[in-house]
PDB file of C-alpha atoms in Angstrom:
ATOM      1  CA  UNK A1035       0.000   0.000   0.000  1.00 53.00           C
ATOM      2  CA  UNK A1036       2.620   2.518   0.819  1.00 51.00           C
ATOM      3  CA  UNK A1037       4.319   1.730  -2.404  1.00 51.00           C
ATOM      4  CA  UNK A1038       0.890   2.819  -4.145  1.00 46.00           C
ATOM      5  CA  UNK A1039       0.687   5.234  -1.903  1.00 49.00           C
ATOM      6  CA  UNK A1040       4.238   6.566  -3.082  1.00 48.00           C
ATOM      7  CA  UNK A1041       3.565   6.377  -7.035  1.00 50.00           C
ATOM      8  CA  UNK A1042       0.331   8.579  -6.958  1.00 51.00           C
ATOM      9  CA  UNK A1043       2.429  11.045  -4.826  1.00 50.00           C
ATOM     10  CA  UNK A1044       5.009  11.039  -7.573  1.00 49.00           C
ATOM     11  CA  UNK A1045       2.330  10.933 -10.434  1.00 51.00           C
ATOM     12  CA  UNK A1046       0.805  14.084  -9.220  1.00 50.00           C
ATOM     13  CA  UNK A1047       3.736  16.203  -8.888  1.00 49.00           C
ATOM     14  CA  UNK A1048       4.852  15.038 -12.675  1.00 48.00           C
ATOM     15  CA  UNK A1049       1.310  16.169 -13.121  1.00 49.00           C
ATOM     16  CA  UNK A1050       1.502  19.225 -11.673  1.00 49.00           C
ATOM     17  CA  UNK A1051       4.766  20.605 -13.020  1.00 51.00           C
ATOM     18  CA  UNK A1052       3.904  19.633 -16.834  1.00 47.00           C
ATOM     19  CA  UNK A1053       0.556  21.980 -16.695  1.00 48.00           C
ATOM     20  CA  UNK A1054       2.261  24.643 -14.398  1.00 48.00           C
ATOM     21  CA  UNK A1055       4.910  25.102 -16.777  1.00 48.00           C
ATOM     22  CA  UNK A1056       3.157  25.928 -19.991  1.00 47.00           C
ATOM     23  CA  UNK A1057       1.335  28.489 -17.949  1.00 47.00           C
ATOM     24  CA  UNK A1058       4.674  30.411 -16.551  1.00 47.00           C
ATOM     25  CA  UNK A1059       5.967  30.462 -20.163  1.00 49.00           C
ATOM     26  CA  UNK A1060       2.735  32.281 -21.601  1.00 46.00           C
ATOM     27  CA  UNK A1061       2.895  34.764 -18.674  1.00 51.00           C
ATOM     28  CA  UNK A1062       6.439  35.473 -19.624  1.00 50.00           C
ATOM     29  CA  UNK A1063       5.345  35.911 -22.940  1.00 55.00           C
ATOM     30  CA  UNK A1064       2.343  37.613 -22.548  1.00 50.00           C
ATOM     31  CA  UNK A1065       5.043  40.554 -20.638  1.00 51.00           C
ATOM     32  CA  UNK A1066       7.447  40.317 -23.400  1.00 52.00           C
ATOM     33  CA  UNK A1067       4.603  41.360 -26.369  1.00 55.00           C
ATOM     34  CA  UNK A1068       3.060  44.061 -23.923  1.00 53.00           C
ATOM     35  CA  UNK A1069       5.918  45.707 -23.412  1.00 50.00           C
ATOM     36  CA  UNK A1070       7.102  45.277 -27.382  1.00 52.00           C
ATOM     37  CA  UNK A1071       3.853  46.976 -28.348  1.00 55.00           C
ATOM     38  CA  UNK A1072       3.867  49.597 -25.261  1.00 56.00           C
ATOM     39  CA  UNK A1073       7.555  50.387 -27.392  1.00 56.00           C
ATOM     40  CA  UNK A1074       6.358  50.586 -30.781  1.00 53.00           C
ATOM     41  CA  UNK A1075       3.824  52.812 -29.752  1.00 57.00           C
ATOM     42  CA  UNK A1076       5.997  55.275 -28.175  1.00 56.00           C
ATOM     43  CA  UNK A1077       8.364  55.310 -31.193  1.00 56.00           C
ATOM     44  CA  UNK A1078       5.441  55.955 -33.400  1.00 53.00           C
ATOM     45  CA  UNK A1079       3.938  58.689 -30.971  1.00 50.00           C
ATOM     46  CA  UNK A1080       7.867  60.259 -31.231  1.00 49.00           C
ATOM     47  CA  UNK A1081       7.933  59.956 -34.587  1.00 51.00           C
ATOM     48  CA  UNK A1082       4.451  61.741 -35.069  1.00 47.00           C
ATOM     49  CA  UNK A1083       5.694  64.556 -33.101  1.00 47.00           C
ATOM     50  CA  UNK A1084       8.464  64.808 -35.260  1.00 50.00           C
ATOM     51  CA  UNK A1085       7.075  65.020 -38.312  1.00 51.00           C
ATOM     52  CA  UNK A1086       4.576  67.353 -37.270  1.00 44.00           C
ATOM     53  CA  UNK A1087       6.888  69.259 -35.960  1.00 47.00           C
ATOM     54  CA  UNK A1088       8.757  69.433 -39.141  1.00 46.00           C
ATOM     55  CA  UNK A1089       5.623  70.060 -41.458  1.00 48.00           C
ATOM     56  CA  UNK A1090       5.180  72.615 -38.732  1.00 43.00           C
ATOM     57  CA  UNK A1091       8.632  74.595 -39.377  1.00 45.00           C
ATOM     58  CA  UNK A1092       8.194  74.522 -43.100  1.00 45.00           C
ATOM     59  CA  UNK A1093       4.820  75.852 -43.063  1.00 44.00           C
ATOM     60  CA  UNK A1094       6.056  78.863 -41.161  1.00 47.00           C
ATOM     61  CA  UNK A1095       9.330  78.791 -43.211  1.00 48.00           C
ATOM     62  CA  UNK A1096       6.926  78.704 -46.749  1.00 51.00           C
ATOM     63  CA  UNK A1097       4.924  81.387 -45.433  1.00 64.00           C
ATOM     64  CA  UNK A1098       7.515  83.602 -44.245  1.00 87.00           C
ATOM     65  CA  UNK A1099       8.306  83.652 -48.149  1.00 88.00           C
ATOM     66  CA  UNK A1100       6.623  85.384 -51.466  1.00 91.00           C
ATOM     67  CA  UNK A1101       7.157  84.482 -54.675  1.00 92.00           C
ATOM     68  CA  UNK A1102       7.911  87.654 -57.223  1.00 93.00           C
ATOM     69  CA  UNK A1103       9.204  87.801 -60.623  1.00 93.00           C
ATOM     70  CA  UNK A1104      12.619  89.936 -61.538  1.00 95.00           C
ATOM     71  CA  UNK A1105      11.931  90.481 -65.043  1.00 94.00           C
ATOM     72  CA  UNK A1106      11.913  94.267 -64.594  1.00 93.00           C
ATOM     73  CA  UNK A1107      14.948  94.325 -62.220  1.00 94.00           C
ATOM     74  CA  UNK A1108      16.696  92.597 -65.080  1.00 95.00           C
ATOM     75  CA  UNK A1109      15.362  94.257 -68.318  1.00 95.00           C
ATOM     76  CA  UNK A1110      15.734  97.961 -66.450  1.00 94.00           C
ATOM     77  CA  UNK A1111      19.278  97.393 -66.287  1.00 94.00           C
ATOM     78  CA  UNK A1112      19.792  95.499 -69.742  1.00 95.00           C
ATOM     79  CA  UNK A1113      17.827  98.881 -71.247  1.00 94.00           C
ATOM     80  CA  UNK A1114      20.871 100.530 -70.084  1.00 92.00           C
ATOM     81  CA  UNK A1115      23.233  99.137 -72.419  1.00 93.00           C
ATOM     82  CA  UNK A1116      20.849  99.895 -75.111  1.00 93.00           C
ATOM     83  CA  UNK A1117      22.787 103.198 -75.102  1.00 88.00           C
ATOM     84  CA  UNK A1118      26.183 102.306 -74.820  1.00 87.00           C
ATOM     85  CA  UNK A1119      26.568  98.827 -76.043  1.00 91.00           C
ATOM     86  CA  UNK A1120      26.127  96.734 -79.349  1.00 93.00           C
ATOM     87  CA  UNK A1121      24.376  94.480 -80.101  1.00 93.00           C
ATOM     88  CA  UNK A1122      21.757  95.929 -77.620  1.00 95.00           C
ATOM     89  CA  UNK A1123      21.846  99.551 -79.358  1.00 93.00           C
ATOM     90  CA  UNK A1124      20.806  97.976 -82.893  1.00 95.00           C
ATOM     91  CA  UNK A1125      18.319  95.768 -80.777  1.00 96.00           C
ATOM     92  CA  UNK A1126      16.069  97.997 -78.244  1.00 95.00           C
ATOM     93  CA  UNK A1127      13.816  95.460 -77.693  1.00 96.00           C
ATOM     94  CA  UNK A1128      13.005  97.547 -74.043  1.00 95.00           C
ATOM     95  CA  UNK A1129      13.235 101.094 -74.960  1.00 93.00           C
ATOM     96  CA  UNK A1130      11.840 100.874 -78.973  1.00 94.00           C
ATOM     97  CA  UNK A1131      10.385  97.089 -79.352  1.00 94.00           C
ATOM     98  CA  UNK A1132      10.156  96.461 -83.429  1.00 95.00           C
ATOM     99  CA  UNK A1133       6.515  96.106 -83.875  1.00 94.00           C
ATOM    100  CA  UNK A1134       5.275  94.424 -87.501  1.00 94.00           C
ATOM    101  CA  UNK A1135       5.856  97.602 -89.225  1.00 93.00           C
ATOM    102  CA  UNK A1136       9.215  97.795 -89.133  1.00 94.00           C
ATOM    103  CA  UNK A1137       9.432  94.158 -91.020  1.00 95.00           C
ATOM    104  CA  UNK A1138       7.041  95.691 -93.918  1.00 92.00           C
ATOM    105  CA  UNK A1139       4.057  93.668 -91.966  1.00 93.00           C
ATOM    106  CA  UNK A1140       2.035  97.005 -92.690  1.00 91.00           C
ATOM    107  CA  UNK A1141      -1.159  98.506 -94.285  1.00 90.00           C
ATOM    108  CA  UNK A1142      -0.134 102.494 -92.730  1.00 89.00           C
ATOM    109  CA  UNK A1143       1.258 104.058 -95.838  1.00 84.00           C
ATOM    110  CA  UNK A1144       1.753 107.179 -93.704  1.00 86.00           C
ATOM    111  CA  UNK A1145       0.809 108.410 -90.294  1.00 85.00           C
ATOM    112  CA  UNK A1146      -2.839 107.556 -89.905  1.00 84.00           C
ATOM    113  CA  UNK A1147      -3.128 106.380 -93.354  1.00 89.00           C
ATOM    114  CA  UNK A1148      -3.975 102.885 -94.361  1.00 90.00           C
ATOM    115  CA  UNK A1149      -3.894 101.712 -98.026  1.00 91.00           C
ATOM    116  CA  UNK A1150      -7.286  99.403 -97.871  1.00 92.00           C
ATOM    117  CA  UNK A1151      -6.336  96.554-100.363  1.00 92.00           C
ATOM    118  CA  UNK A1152      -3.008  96.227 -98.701  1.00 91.00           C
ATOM    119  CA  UNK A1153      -4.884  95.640 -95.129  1.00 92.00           C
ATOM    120  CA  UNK A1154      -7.323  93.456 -96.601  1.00 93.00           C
ATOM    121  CA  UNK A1155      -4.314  91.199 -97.876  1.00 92.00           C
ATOM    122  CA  UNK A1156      -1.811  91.330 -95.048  1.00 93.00           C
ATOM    123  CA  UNK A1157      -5.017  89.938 -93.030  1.00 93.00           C
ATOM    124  CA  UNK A1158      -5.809  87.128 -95.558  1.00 94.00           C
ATOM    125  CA  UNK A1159      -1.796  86.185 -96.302  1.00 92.00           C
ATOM    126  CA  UNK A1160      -2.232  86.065 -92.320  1.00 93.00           C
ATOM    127  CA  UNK A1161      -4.861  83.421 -91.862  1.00 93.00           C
ATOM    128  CA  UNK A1162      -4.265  81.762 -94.657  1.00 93.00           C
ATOM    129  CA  UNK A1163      -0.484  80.832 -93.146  1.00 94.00           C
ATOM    130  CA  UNK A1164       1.068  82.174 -96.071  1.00 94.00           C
ATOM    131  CA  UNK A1165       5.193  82.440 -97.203  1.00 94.00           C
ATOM    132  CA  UNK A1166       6.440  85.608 -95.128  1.00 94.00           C
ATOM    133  CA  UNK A1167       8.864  85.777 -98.045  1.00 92.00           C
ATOM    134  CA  UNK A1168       6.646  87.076 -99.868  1.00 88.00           C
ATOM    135  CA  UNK A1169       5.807  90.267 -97.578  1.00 92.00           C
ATOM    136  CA  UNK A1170       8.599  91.094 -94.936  1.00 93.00           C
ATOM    137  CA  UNK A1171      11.740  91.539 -94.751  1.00 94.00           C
ATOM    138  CA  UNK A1172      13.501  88.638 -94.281  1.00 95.00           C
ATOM    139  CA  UNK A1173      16.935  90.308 -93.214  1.00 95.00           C
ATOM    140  CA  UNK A1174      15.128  92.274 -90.511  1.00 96.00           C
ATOM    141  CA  UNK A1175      13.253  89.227 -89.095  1.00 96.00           C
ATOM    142  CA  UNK A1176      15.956  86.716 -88.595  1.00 96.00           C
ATOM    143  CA  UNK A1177      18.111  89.842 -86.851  1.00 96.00           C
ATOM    144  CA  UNK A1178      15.213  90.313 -84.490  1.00 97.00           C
ATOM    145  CA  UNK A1179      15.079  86.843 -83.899  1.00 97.00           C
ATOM    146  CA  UNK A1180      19.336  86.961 -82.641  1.00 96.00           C
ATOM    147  CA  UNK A1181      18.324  89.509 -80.753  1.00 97.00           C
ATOM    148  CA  UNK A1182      15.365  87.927 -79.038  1.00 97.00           C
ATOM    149  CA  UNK A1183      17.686  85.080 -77.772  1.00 97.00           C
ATOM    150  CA  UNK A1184      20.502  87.554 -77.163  1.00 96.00           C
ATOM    151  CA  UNK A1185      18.431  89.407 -73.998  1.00 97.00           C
ATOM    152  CA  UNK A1186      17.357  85.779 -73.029  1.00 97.00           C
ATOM    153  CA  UNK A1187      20.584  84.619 -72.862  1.00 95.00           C
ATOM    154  CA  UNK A1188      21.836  87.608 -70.516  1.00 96.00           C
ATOM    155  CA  UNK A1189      18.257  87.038 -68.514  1.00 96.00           C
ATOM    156  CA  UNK A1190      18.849  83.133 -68.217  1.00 95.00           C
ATOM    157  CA  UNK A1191      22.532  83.656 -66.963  1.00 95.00           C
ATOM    158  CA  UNK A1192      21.489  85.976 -64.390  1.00 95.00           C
ATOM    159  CA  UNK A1193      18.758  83.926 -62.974  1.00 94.00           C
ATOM    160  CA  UNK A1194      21.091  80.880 -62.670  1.00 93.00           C
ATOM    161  CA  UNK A1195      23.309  82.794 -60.444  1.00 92.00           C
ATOM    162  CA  UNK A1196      21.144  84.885 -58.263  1.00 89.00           C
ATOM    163  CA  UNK A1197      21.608  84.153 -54.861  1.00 75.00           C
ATOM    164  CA  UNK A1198      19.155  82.648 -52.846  1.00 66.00           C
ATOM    165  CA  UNK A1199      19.296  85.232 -49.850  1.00 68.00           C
ATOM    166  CA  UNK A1200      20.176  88.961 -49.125  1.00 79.00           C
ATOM    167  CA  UNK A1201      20.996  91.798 -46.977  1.00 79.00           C
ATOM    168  CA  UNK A1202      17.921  93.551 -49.003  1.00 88.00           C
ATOM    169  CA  UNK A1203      16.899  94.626 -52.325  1.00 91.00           C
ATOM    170  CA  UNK A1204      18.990  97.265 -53.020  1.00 92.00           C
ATOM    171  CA  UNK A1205      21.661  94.551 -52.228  1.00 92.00           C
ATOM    172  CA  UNK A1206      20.063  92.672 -55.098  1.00 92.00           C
ATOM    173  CA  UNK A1207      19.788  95.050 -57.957  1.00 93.00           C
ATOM    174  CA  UNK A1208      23.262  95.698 -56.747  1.00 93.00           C
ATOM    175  CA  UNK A1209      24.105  91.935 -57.850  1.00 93.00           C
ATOM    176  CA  UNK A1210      22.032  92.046 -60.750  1.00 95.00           C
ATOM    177  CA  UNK A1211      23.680  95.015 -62.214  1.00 94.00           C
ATOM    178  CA  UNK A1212      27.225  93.205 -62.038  1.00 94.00           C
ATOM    179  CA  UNK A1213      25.877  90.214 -63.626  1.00 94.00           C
ATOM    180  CA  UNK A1214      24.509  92.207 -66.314  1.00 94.00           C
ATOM    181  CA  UNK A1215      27.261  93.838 -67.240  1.00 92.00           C
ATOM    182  CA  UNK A1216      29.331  90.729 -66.733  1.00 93.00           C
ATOM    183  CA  UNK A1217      27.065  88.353 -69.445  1.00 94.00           C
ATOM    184  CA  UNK A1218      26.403  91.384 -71.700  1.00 93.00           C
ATOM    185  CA  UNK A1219      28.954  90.027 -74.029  1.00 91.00           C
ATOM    186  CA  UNK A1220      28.447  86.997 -73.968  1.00 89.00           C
ATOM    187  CA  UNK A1221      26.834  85.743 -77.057  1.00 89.00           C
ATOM    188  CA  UNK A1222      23.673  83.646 -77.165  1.00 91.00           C
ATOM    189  CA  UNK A1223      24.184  80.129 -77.109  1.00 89.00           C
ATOM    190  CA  UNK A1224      21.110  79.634 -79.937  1.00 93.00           C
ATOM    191  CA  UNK A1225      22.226  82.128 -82.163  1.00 91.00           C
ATOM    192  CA  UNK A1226      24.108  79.932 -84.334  1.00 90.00           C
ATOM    193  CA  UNK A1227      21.124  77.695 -84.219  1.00 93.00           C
ATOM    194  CA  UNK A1228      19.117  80.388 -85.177  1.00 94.00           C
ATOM    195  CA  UNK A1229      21.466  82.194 -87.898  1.00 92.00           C
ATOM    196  CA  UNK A1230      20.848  78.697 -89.828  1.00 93.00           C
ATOM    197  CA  UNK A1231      17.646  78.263 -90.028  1.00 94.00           C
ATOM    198  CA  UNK A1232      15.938  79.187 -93.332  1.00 94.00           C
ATOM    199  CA  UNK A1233      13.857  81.611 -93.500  1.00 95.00           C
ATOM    200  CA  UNK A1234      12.314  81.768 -96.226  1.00 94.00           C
ATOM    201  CA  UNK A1235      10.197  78.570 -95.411  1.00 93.00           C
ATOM    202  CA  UNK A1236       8.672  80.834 -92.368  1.00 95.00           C
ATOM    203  CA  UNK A1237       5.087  81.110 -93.051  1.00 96.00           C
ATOM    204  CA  UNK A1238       2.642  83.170 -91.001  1.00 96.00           C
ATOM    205  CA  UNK A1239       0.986  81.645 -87.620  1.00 95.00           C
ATOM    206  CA  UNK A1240      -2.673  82.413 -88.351  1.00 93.00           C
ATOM    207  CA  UNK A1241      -2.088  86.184 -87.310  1.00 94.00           C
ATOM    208  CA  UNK A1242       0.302  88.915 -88.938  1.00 94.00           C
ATOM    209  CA  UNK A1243       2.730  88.900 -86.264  1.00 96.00           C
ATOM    210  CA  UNK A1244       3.035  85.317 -85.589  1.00 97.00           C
ATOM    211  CA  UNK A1245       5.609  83.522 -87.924  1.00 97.00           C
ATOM    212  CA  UNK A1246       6.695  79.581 -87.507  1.00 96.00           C
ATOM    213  CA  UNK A1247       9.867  78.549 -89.265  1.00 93.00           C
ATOM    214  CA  UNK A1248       9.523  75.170 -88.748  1.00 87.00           C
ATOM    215  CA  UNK A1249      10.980  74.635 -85.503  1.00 92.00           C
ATOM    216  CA  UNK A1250      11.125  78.321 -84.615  1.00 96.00           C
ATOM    217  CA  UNK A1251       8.229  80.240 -83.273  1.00 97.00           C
ATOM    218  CA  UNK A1252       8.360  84.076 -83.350  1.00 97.00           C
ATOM    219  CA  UNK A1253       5.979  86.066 -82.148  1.00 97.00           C
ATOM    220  CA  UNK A1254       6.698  90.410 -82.679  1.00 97.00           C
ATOM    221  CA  UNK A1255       4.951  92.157 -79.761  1.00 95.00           C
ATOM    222  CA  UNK A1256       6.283  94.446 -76.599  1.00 93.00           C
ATOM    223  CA  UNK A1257       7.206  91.471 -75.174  1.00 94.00           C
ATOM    224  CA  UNK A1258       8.262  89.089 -78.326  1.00 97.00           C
ATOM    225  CA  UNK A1259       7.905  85.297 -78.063  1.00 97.00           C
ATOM    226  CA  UNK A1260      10.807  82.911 -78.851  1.00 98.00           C
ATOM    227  CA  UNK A1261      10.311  79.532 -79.449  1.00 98.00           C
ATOM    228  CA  UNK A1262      13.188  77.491 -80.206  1.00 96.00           C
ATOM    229  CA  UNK A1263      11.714  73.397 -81.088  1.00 94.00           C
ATOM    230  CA  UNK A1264       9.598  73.830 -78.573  1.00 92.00           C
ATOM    231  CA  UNK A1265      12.031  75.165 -75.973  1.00 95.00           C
ATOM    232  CA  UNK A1266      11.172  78.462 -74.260  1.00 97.00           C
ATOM    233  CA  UNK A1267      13.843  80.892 -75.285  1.00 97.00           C
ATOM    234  CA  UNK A1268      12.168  84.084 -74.428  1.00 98.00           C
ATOM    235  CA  UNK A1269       8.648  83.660 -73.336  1.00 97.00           C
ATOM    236  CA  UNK A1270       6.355  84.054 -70.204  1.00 94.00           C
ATOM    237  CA  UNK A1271       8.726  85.151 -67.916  1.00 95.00           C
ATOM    238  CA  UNK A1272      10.916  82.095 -68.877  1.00 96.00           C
ATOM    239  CA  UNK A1273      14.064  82.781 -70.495  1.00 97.00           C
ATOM    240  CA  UNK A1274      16.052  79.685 -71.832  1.00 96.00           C
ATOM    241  CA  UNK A1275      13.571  77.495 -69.684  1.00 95.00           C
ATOM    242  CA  UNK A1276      14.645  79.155 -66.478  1.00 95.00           C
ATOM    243  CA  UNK A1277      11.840  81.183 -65.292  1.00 95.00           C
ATOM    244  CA  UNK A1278      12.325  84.696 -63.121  1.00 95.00           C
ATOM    245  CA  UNK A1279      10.342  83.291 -60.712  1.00 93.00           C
ATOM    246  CA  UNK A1280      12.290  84.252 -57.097  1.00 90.00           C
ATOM    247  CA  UNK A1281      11.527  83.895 -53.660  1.00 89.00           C
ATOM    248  CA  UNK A1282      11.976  86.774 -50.953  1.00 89.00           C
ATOM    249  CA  UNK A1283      10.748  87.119 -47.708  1.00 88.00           C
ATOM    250  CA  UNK A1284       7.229  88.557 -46.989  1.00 90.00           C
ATOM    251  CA  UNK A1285       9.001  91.340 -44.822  1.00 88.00           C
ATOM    252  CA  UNK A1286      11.060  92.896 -47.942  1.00 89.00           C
ATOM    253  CA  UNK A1287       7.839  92.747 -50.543  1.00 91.00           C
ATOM    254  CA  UNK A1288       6.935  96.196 -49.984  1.00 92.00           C
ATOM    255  CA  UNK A1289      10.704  97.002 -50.782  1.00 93.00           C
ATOM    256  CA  UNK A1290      10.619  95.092 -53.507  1.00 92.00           C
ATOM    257  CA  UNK A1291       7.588  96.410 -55.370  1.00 94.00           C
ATOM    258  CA  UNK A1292       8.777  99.751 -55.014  1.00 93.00           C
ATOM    259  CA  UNK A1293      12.205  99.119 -56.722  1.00 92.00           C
ATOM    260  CA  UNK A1294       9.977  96.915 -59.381  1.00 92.00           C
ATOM    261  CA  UNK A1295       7.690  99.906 -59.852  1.00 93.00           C
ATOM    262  CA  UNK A1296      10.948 102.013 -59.883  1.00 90.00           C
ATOM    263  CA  UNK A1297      12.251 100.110 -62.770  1.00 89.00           C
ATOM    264  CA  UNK A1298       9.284 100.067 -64.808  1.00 89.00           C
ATOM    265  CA  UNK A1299       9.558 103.813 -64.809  1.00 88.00           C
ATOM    266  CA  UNK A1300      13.233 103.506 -65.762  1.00 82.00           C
ATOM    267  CA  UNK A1301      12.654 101.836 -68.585  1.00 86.00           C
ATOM    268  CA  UNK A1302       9.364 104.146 -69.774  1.00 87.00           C
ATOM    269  CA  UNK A1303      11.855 107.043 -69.457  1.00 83.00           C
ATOM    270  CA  UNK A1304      14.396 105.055 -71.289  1.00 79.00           C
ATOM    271  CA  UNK A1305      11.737 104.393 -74.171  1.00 82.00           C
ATOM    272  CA  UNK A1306      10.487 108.209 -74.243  1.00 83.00           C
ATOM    273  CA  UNK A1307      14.206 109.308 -74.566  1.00 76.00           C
ATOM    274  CA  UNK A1308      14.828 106.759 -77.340  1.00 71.00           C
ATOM    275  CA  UNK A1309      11.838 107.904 -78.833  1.00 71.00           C
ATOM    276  CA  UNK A1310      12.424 111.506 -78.602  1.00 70.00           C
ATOM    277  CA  UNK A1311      16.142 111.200 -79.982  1.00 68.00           C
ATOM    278  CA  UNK A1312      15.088 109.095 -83.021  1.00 63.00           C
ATOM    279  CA  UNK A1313      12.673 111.970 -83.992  1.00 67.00           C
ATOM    280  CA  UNK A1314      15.229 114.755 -83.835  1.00 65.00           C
ATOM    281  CA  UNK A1315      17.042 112.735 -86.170  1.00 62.00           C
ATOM    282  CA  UNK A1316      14.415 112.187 -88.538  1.00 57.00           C
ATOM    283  CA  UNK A1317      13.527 115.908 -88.461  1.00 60.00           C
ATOM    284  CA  UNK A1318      17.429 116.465 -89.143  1.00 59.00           C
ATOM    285  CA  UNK A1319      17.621 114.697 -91.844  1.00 51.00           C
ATOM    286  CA  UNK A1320      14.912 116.349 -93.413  1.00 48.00           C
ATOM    287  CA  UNK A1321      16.059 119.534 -93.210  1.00 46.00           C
ATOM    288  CA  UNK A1322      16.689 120.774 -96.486  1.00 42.00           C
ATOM    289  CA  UNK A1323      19.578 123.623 -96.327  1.00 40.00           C
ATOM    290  CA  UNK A1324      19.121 126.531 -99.365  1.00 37.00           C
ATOM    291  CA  UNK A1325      21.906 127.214-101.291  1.00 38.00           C
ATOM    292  CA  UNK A1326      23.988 130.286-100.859  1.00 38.00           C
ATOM    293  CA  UNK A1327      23.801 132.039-104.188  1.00 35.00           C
ATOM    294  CA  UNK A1328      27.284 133.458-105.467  1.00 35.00           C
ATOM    295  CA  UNK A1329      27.787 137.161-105.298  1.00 37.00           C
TER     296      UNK A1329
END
């Protein structure tokens, strides 16, 4: 009996262990994965601050800036040359812009007169995408056209090395002036491009001063249009594909629009002087001098 008694004692503590141990395990287990996941979620609660701290500093970093345009810082001080400097004295695309006139693309016989037949033509030859070789002046168009990708070319070269940051504006036009005067002889980059095309296969674009040469697109305005296989040479405020787009901070915008508007009146006084000089010329030349008769 005692030896019975003996093997159920030992068959129950067997018993015993083999549940109890399972159970110790899980509980170990069970502490391991809470505290894993307790982990996890404070790394993803830092890492949520983080990021919305970041989004955060570049909100107030993106609205601390403005985007403006530096087309008129550039072109006022371009304008300058056109009174010192070839090519940009022939050019005076920003003081005297050719308009279709000056390429015979013209009904005005004289001031305020307008030969009829001629208008009713030009505006047919227009729409019906006629050869321009068979109106303008050929000679005069593909010049233009050099010059055109001449002022982009100084524009473009400027904009890649503006810098991103300064003191103020006036510290800017400062820079911009140096740069222009550094890439003002530089020649464009297209112009050989250009000075090959033919041009007598240009044809009209639907509207008297819109001309396609194939891959060339020309368009004769204030602001002329380059188009160069599809490539924006000189065109919406994009100059050799680099745009003028710039970003200052919102406190110097007020400076900024007052050197803009500063500018603009540069160049309208620029444009008036040009004007004016080019008519006392005209009205030289046309003086007729009388004779002195012989005594």
């Amino acid at each position: 009996m005692r030896k019975v008694f003996l093997l159920l004692l030992l068959f129950c503590f067997f018993y015993t262990n083999a549940h109890a141990q399972p159970s110790s395990s899980y509980d170990t287990q069970k502490k391991k994965s809470h505290v894993k996941e307790r982990s996890i979620q404070q790394r993803q609660t830092i890492d949520f601050k983080e990021n919305t701290s970041t989004r955060a500093s570049s909100s107030r970093k993106s609205t601390s800036l403005v985007e403006v345009s530096l087309d008129s810082l550039i072109f006022a001080e371009i304008a300058k040359l056109e009174t010192q400097k070839e090519p940009y004295q022939s050019c005076r695309l920003i003081t005297n812009p050719p308009l279709p006139a000056d390429f015979d693309l013209t009904a005005e016989v004289r001031p305020d007169v307008i030969d009829i037949y001629k208008s009713e033509y030009l505006t047919k030859a227009a729409q019906s995408n006629v050869n321009v070789a068979d109106i303008a002046d050929l000679e005069k168009l593909k010049q233009y056209t050099i010059c055109i990708a001449q002022y982009a070319e100084v524009a473009s070269k400027i904009l890649q090395s503006v810098r991103s940051s300064y003191n103020s504006i006036s510290d800017l036009q400062k820079h911009i002036s140096l740069l222009v005067s550094q890439y003002s002889t530089q020649k464009s980059s297209v112009s050989s491009q250009i000075e090959n095309i033919n041009f007598k296969q240009c044809r009209f674009a639907d509207s008297i001063n819109r001309i396609q040469c194939k891959q060339l697109y020309i368009e004769i305005a204030d602001r002329p249009k380059l188009l160069l296989n599809k490539q924006k040479i000189f065109a919406d405020s994009i100059y050799m594909n680099i745009s003028s787009k710039f970003n200052i901070e919102k406190s110097a915008a007020s400076e900024f629009a007052k050197a803009t508007e500063k500018a603009s009146q540069t160049i309208t006084e620029s444009a008036m002087s040009q004007k004016e000089s080019v008519e006392r010329s005209k009205s030289s030349s046309a003086t007729v001098k009388t004779p002195s008769l012989p005594q």
